[in-house]
mmCIF file of C-alpha atoms and ligand atoms in Angstrom:
data_model
loop_
_atom_site.group_PDB
_atom_site.id
_atom_site.type_symbol
_atom_site.label_atom_id
_atom_site.label_comp_id
_atom_site.label_asym_id
_atom_site.label_seq_id
_atom_site.Cartn_x
_atom_site.Cartn_y
_atom_site.Cartn_z
ATOM 1 C CA UNK A 1 -0.170 -0.052 -0.119
ATOM 2 C CA UNK A 2 1.145 3.680 -0.709
ATOM 3 C CA UNK A 3 1.422 6.098 1.570
ATOM 4 C CA UNK A 4 -0.253 8.660 -0.933
ATOM 5 C CA UNK A 5 -2.512 7.118 -3.294
ATOM 6 C CA UNK A 6 -1.643 8.338 -6.745
ATOM 7 C CA UNK A 7 -4.743 9.066 -6.560
ATOM 8 C CA UNK A 8 -4.554 11.633 -3.605
ATOM 9 C CA UNK A 9 -1.369 13.029 -5.204
ATOM 10 C CA UNK A 10 -3.293 13.929 -8.800
ATOM 11 C CA UNK A 11 -5.451 14.970 -6.365
ATOM 12 C CA UNK A 12 -2.963 17.991 -4.709
ATOM 13 C CA UNK A 13 -2.015 18.352 -8.708
ATOM 14 C CA UNK A 14 -4.981 19.249 -9.583
ATOM 15 C CA UNK A 15 -5.395 22.062 -7.258
ATOM 16 C CA UNK A 16 -2.139 22.936 -7.707
ATOM 17 C CA UNK A 17 -1.974 26.166 -8.346
ATOM 18 C CA UNK A 18 2.481 26.553 -8.335
ATOM 19 C CA UNK A 19 3.905 23.078 -8.308
ATOM 20 C CA UNK A 20 8.034 23.150 -7.498
ATOM 21 C CA UNK A 21 9.325 19.941 -8.896
ATOM 22 C CA UNK A 22 13.140 18.740 -7.244
ATOM 23 C CA UNK A 23 14.813 15.947 -9.043
ATOM 24 C CA UNK A 24 17.817 13.635 -8.600
ATOM 25 C CA UNK A 25 18.888 10.921 -10.241
ATOM 26 C CA UNK A 26 16.578 8.140 -9.541
ATOM 27 C CA UNK A 27 14.851 10.302 -11.648
ATOM 28 C CA UNK A 28 17.415 9.142 -14.664
ATOM 29 C CA UNK A 29 17.612 5.731 -13.288
ATOM 30 C CA UNK A 30 14.851 4.752 -16.207
ATOM 31 C CA UNK A 31 15.533 5.720 -18.498
ATOM 32 C CA UNK A 32 18.948 3.926 -18.590
ATOM 33 C CA UNK A 33 21.731 6.727 -17.201
ATOM 34 C CA UNK A 34 23.360 4.567 -13.849
ATOM 35 C CA UNK A 35 22.848 5.952 -10.253
ATOM 36 C CA UNK A 36 26.591 7.153 -9.998
ATOM 37 C CA UNK A 37 26.462 6.124 -6.066
ATOM 38 C CA UNK A 38 24.472 3.342 -6.859
ATOM 39 C CA UNK A 39 25.553 -0.516 -7.249
ATOM 40 C CA UNK A 40 25.452 -0.218 -10.876
ATOM 41 C CA UNK A 41 27.324 3.617 -11.117
ATOM 42 C CA UNK A 42 29.514 4.683 -13.287
ATOM 43 C CA UNK A 43 31.819 4.681 -10.255
ATOM 44 C CA UNK A 44 31.863 1.444 -9.308
ATOM 45 C CA UNK A 45 31.060 -0.168 -12.768
ATOM 46 C CA UNK A 46 33.694 2.049 -14.726
ATOM 47 C CA UNK A 47 36.065 2.831 -11.434
ATOM 48 C CA UNK A 48 35.341 5.703 -10.365
ATOM 49 C CA UNK A 49 36.307 7.886 -7.506
ATOM 50 C CA UNK A 50 33.175 10.982 -7.702
ATOM 51 C CA UNK A 51 36.175 12.721 -5.597
ATOM 52 C CA UNK A 52 38.586 12.910 -7.897
ATOM 53 C CA UNK A 53 36.593 13.863 -10.754
ATOM 54 C CA UNK A 54 34.119 16.048 -10.276
ATOM 55 C CA UNK A 55 37.175 17.767 -7.551
ATOM 56 C CA UNK A 56 38.822 21.275 -9.561
ATOM 57 C CA UNK A 57 42.144 20.492 -7.965
ATOM 58 C CA UNK A 58 42.678 17.450 -9.829
ATOM 59 C CA UNK A 59 41.264 18.624 -12.860
ATOM 60 C CA UNK A 60 43.677 21.341 -12.864
ATOM 61 C CA UNK A 61 46.394 18.640 -12.432
ATOM 62 C CA UNK A 62 44.883 15.251 -14.797
ATOM 63 C CA UNK A 63 41.864 16.730 -17.114
ATOM 64 C CA UNK A 64 42.350 13.151 -18.119
ATOM 65 C CA UNK A 65 41.003 11.256 -15.922
ATOM 66 C CA UNK A 66 37.870 13.649 -15.912
ATOM 67 C CA UNK A 67 37.674 13.856 -19.619
ATOM 68 C CA UNK A 68 37.699 10.150 -19.957
ATOM 69 C CA UNK A 69 34.367 9.202 -17.443
ATOM 70 C CA UNK A 70 32.373 12.124 -19.518
ATOM 71 C CA UNK A 71 33.781 10.264 -22.764
ATOM 72 C CA UNK A 72 32.250 6.731 -20.671
ATOM 73 C CA UNK A 73 29.081 9.365 -19.455
ATOM 74 C CA UNK A 74 28.178 11.010 -23.188
ATOM 75 C CA UNK A 75 28.743 7.645 -24.489
ATOM 76 C CA UNK A 76 26.221 6.435 -21.962
ATOM 77 C CA UNK A 77 23.732 9.276 -22.418
ATOM 78 C CA UNK A 78 23.375 10.266 -25.798
ATOM 79 C CA UNK A 79 21.281 7.715 -27.081
ATOM 80 C CA UNK A 80 18.352 7.512 -23.766
ATOM 81 C CA UNK A 81 14.992 8.592 -24.172
ATOM 82 C CA UNK A 82 13.504 11.035 -21.483
ATOM 83 C CA UNK A 83 11.292 8.390 -18.941
ATOM 84 C CA UNK A 84 7.298 9.248 -18.419
ATOM 85 C CA UNK A 85 7.885 10.878 -15.246
ATOM 86 C CA UNK A 86 10.619 13.957 -17.558
ATOM 87 C CA UNK A 87 7.809 13.323 -19.055
ATOM 88 C CA UNK A 88 4.517 13.860 -17.281
ATOM 89 C CA UNK A 89 5.863 17.551 -16.029
ATOM 90 C CA UNK A 90 6.588 18.985 -20.015
ATOM 91 C CA UNK A 91 3.238 17.993 -20.037
ATOM 92 C CA UNK A 92 2.250 19.743 -16.529
ATOM 93 C CA UNK A 93 5.072 22.905 -17.495
ATOM 94 C CA UNK A 94 2.316 22.983 -21.463
ATOM 95 C CA UNK A 95 -0.703 22.923 -18.938
ATOM 96 C CA UNK A 96 0.347 26.398 -17.122
ATOM 97 C CA UNK A 97 0.290 24.412 -13.665
ATOM 98 C CA UNK A 98 4.125 23.983 -13.121
ATOM 99 C CA UNK A 99 5.927 26.749 -11.517
ATOM 100 C CA UNK A 100 9.789 25.077 -12.519
ATOM 101 C CA UNK A 101 11.892 22.457 -12.273
ATOM 102 C CA UNK A 102 14.365 22.998 -9.410
ATOM 103 C CA UNK A 103 17.312 19.034 -10.276
ATOM 104 C CA UNK A 104 20.764 17.720 -9.719
ATOM 105 C CA UNK A 105 21.626 15.805 -12.294
ATOM 106 C CA UNK A 106 23.388 16.888 -15.410
ATOM 107 C CA UNK A 107 21.970 14.547 -18.301
ATOM 108 C CA UNK A 108 19.620 17.262 -19.951
ATOM 109 C CA UNK A 109 16.678 15.072 -19.822
ATOM 110 C CA UNK A 110 14.153 17.248 -18.466
ATOM 111 C CA UNK A 111 15.009 19.567 -21.510
ATOM 112 C CA UNK A 112 14.987 16.245 -24.116
ATOM 113 C CA UNK A 113 11.469 16.038 -22.467
ATOM 114 C CA UNK A 114 10.474 19.297 -23.215
ATOM 115 C CA UNK A 115 10.847 20.739 -20.490
ATOM 116 C CA UNK A 116 11.975 24.507 -20.710
ATOM 117 C CA UNK A 117 12.626 25.909 -16.973
ATOM 118 C CA UNK A 118 15.040 24.315 -15.278
ATOM 119 C CA UNK A 119 18.079 25.262 -12.567
ATOM 120 C CA UNK A 120 20.915 23.400 -12.739
ATOM 121 C CA UNK A 121 21.914 22.962 -9.665
ATOM 122 C CA UNK A 122 25.169 21.333 -10.905
ATOM 123 C CA UNK A 123 25.523 22.969 -14.213
ATOM 124 C CA UNK A 124 25.403 20.264 -16.901
ATOM 125 C CA UNK A 125 27.300 19.871 -20.489
ATOM 126 C CA UNK A 126 25.148 21.659 -22.582
ATOM 127 C CA UNK A 127 27.906 24.504 -21.743
ATOM 128 C CA UNK A 128 31.806 24.913 -21.334
ATOM 129 C CA UNK A 129 34.347 27.691 -19.948
ATOM 130 C CA UNK A 130 38.346 27.683 -21.909
ATOM 131 C CA UNK A 131 40.223 28.156 -18.640
ATOM 132 C CA UNK A 132 42.863 30.433 -20.189
ATOM 133 C CA UNK A 133 41.299 33.258 -22.378
ATOM 134 C CA UNK A 134 37.548 31.847 -20.494
ATOM 135 C CA UNK A 135 35.219 32.277 -23.602
ATOM 136 C CA UNK A 136 32.231 30.504 -23.153
ATOM 137 C CA UNK A 137 30.851 27.722 -25.340
ATOM 138 C CA UNK A 138 26.944 27.210 -25.516
ATOM 139 C CA UNK A 139 24.267 25.383 -26.787
ATOM 140 C CA UNK A 140 26.750 22.369 -26.421
ATOM 141 C CA UNK A 141 25.553 18.664 -27.041
ATOM 142 C CA UNK A 142 26.896 15.051 -26.296
ATOM 143 C CA UNK A 143 27.266 14.400 -29.183
ATOM 144 C CA UNK A 144 29.845 17.639 -29.641
ATOM 145 C CA UNK A 145 31.895 16.159 -27.075
ATOM 146 C CA UNK A 146 31.487 12.899 -28.354
ATOM 147 C CA UNK A 147 33.082 14.234 -31.129
ATOM 148 C CA UNK A 148 35.416 16.312 -29.430
ATOM 149 C CA UNK A 149 37.143 13.566 -27.944
ATOM 150 C CA UNK A 150 37.396 11.391 -30.869
ATOM 151 C CA UNK A 151 39.418 14.855 -32.237
ATOM 152 C CA UNK A 152 41.180 15.453 -29.961
ATOM 153 C CA UNK A 153 44.652 12.895 -28.730
ATOM 154 C CA UNK A 154 44.457 10.759 -26.130
ATOM 155 C CA UNK A 155 44.028 10.740 -23.879
ATOM 156 C CA UNK A 156 40.604 12.516 -24.322
ATOM 157 C CA UNK A 157 41.038 16.271 -23.108
ATOM 158 C CA UNK A 158 38.534 19.189 -25.118
ATOM 159 C CA UNK A 159 41.211 22.376 -24.975
ATOM 160 C CA UNK A 160 39.279 25.493 -26.526
ATOM 161 C CA UNK A 161 39.479 25.983 -30.513
ATOM 162 C CA UNK A 162 40.175 29.914 -29.405
ATOM 163 C CA UNK A 163 43.367 29.632 -27.732
ATOM 164 C CA UNK A 164 44.283 25.897 -26.324
ATOM 165 C CA UNK A 165 43.129 25.711 -23.491
ATOM 166 C CA UNK A 166 41.649 23.901 -21.336
ATOM 167 C CA UNK A 167 37.975 23.137 -21.699
ATOM 168 C CA UNK A 168 36.366 22.635 -19.029
ATOM 169 C CA UNK A 169 32.131 22.060 -18.755
ATOM 170 C CA UNK A 170 29.743 24.247 -17.057
ATOM 171 C CA UNK A 171 29.623 21.205 -13.774
ATOM 172 C CA UNK A 172 29.687 22.566 -10.120
ATOM 173 C CA UNK A 173 32.701 20.192 -8.874
ATOM 174 C CA UNK A 174 33.442 19.230 -5.103
ATOM 175 C CA UNK A 175 34.487 23.045 -4.220
ATOM 176 C CA UNK A 176 32.388 25.535 -6.193
ATOM 177 C CA UNK A 177 29.317 26.778 -5.545
ATOM 178 C CA UNK A 178 25.788 25.437 -7.056
ATOM 179 C CA UNK A 179 24.422 27.484 -8.755
ATOM 180 C CA UNK A 180 21.496 29.549 -8.571
ATOM 181 C CA UNK A 181 20.910 28.771 -5.449
ATOM 182 C CA UNK A 182 18.947 31.222 -4.041
ATOM 183 C CA UNK A 183 16.626 31.813 -7.078
ATOM 184 C CA UNK A 184 15.648 27.583 -5.511
ATOM 185 C CA UNK A 185 15.457 28.631 -2.415
ATOM 186 C CA UNK A 186 12.646 31.325 -3.423
ATOM 187 C CA UNK A 187 11.304 29.462 -5.978
ATOM 188 C CA UNK A 188 10.287 26.484 -3.149
ATOM 189 C CA UNK A 189 8.979 29.033 -1.358
ATOM 190 C CA UNK A 190 6.630 30.291 -3.186
ATOM 191 C CA UNK A 191 4.520 27.134 -4.276
ATOM 192 C CA UNK A 192 1.709 25.546 -2.597
ATOM 193 C CA UNK A 193 3.290 22.168 -3.225
ATOM 194 C CA UNK A 194 6.822 20.359 -4.169
ATOM 195 C CA UNK A 195 7.279 17.208 -5.302
ATOM 196 C CA UNK A 196 10.907 15.730 -5.219
ATOM 197 C CA UNK A 197 11.742 13.896 -7.295
ATOM 198 C CA UNK A 198 14.485 10.585 -7.623
ATOM 199 C CA UNK A 199 16.490 12.530 -4.540
ATOM 200 C CA UNK A 200 17.213 11.083 -1.397
ATOM 201 C CA UNK A 201 18.349 14.019 0.363
ATOM 202 C CA UNK A 202 21.479 13.802 0.976
ATOM 203 C CA UNK A 203 23.567 16.036 -0.548
ATOM 204 C CA UNK A 204 23.625 19.688 0.515
ATOM 205 C CA UNK A 205 22.438 22.461 -0.157
ATOM 206 C CA UNK A 206 19.433 21.057 -2.689
ATOM 207 C CA UNK A 207 18.946 19.109 0.555
ATOM 208 C CA UNK A 208 17.743 22.724 2.180
ATOM 209 C CA UNK A 209 15.601 23.041 0.080
ATOM 210 C CA UNK A 210 12.803 21.127 1.487
ATOM 211 C CA UNK A 211 13.170 23.078 4.463
ATOM 212 C CA UNK A 212 11.746 26.007 3.052
ATOM 213 C CA UNK A 213 8.624 26.493 2.675
ATOM 214 C CA UNK A 214 4.899 24.340 4.622
ATOM 215 C CA UNK A 215 3.343 22.952 1.349
ATOM 216 C CA UNK A 216 2.520 20.046 0.549
ATOM 217 C CA UNK A 217 5.785 17.590 0.258
ATOM 218 C CA UNK A 218 5.878 14.555 -1.534
ATOM 219 C CA UNK A 219 8.263 12.747 -1.751
ATOM 220 C CA UNK A 220 8.622 9.686 -4.158
ATOM 221 C CA UNK A 221 11.929 8.017 -3.745
ATOM 222 C CA UNK A 222 13.283 4.674 -4.229
ATOM 223 C CA UNK A 223 14.561 3.968 -0.268
ATOM 224 C CA UNK A 224 15.641 6.189 2.143
ATOM 225 C CA UNK A 225 15.159 10.594 2.093
ATOM 226 C CA UNK A 226 17.053 12.220 4.392
ATOM 227 C CA UNK A 227 14.345 14.513 5.749
ATOM 228 C CA UNK A 228 12.430 13.958 8.728
ATOM 229 C CA UNK A 229 8.604 13.355 8.839
ATOM 230 C CA UNK A 230 6.512 16.304 9.081
ATOM 231 C CA UNK A 231 1.684 16.842 9.202
ATOM 232 C CA UNK A 232 1.975 18.010 5.517
ATOM 233 C CA UNK A 233 4.816 15.766 3.866
ATOM 234 C CA UNK A 234 4.172 12.486 2.156
ATOM 235 C CA UNK A 235 6.668 10.113 1.063
ATOM 236 C CA UNK A 236 6.728 6.619 -1.483
ATOM 237 C CA UNK A 237 9.038 4.177 -1.578
ATOM 238 C CA UNK A 238 7.873 3.690 -5.178
ATOM 239 C CA UNK A 239 9.742 3.836 -9.240
ATOM 240 C CA UNK A 240 9.036 7.224 -9.893
ATOM 241 C CA UNK A 241 7.123 5.780 -13.774
ATOM 242 C CA UNK A 242 5.173 3.350 -12.189
ATOM 243 C CA UNK A 243 4.092 5.475 -9.312
ATOM 244 C CA UNK A 244 3.122 8.540 -11.584
ATOM 245 C CA UNK A 245 1.844 5.902 -14.667
ATOM 246 C CA UNK A 246 -1.220 5.210 -11.705
ATOM 247 C CA UNK A 247 -1.366 9.485 -10.825
ATOM 248 C CA UNK A 248 -1.804 10.385 -14.247
ATOM 249 C CA UNK A 249 -4.676 8.326 -14.503
ATOM 250 C CA UNK A 250 -5.977 10.606 -12.645
ATOM 251 C CA UNK A 251 -4.428 14.075 -13.517
ATOM 252 C CA UNK A 252 -6.975 16.983 -15.413
ATOM 253 C CA UNK A 253 -4.668 18.062 -17.043
HETATM 254 ZN ZN1 ZN B 1 40.135 30.218 -24.428
#
């Protein structure tokens, strides 16, 4: 049995005028993107150490380590389609019922699903900045990264087309500040319904966002979540797509 029946969740969504969604890796695992930290995650299967892959000093010292991970990640991601739940959120936005999505993911599946108001707390591979001349390249995609790494010498490192400096994707590394946290906090504090999807809320500062609202909060995640119970908090331990297919039967948009 659910702690929040899908029909009741749908009722909350139907009544909401300003839903905000916070998503984590769990929303993308059904698409086939490995949860980095999960048992089948890239970090484990490919023996990448997450503390090193996204560690800024290590990036400058040994960029090939990050770029080898990027090569594997981009290969894994480029043929992947968004999940049912990604599509559900895009429909919600088109219906004018979604104030925005805040994501911890770097896989751009929300945008591929059709969502446009997406705040990427940890950045993404869609743009990159030269570490020497500070030129920013925008509107990149995974194909570009794959092609660029194929063109470069081994180990794969992508250099700035202008000056030849080291190119760093605009992903937030450990030791760097997340993007737009103040805006995320304002979004959450202004919502009338918060959906936390596929996040165990164990990475700060994203994990602090649910504390910014007293609105109804629905957390759907496989496994434990680092958020204490509250009068308006509902926890569902279920596969996201399984749950939201049932919710979708009851929504009116
Ligand atoms: Zn440059």
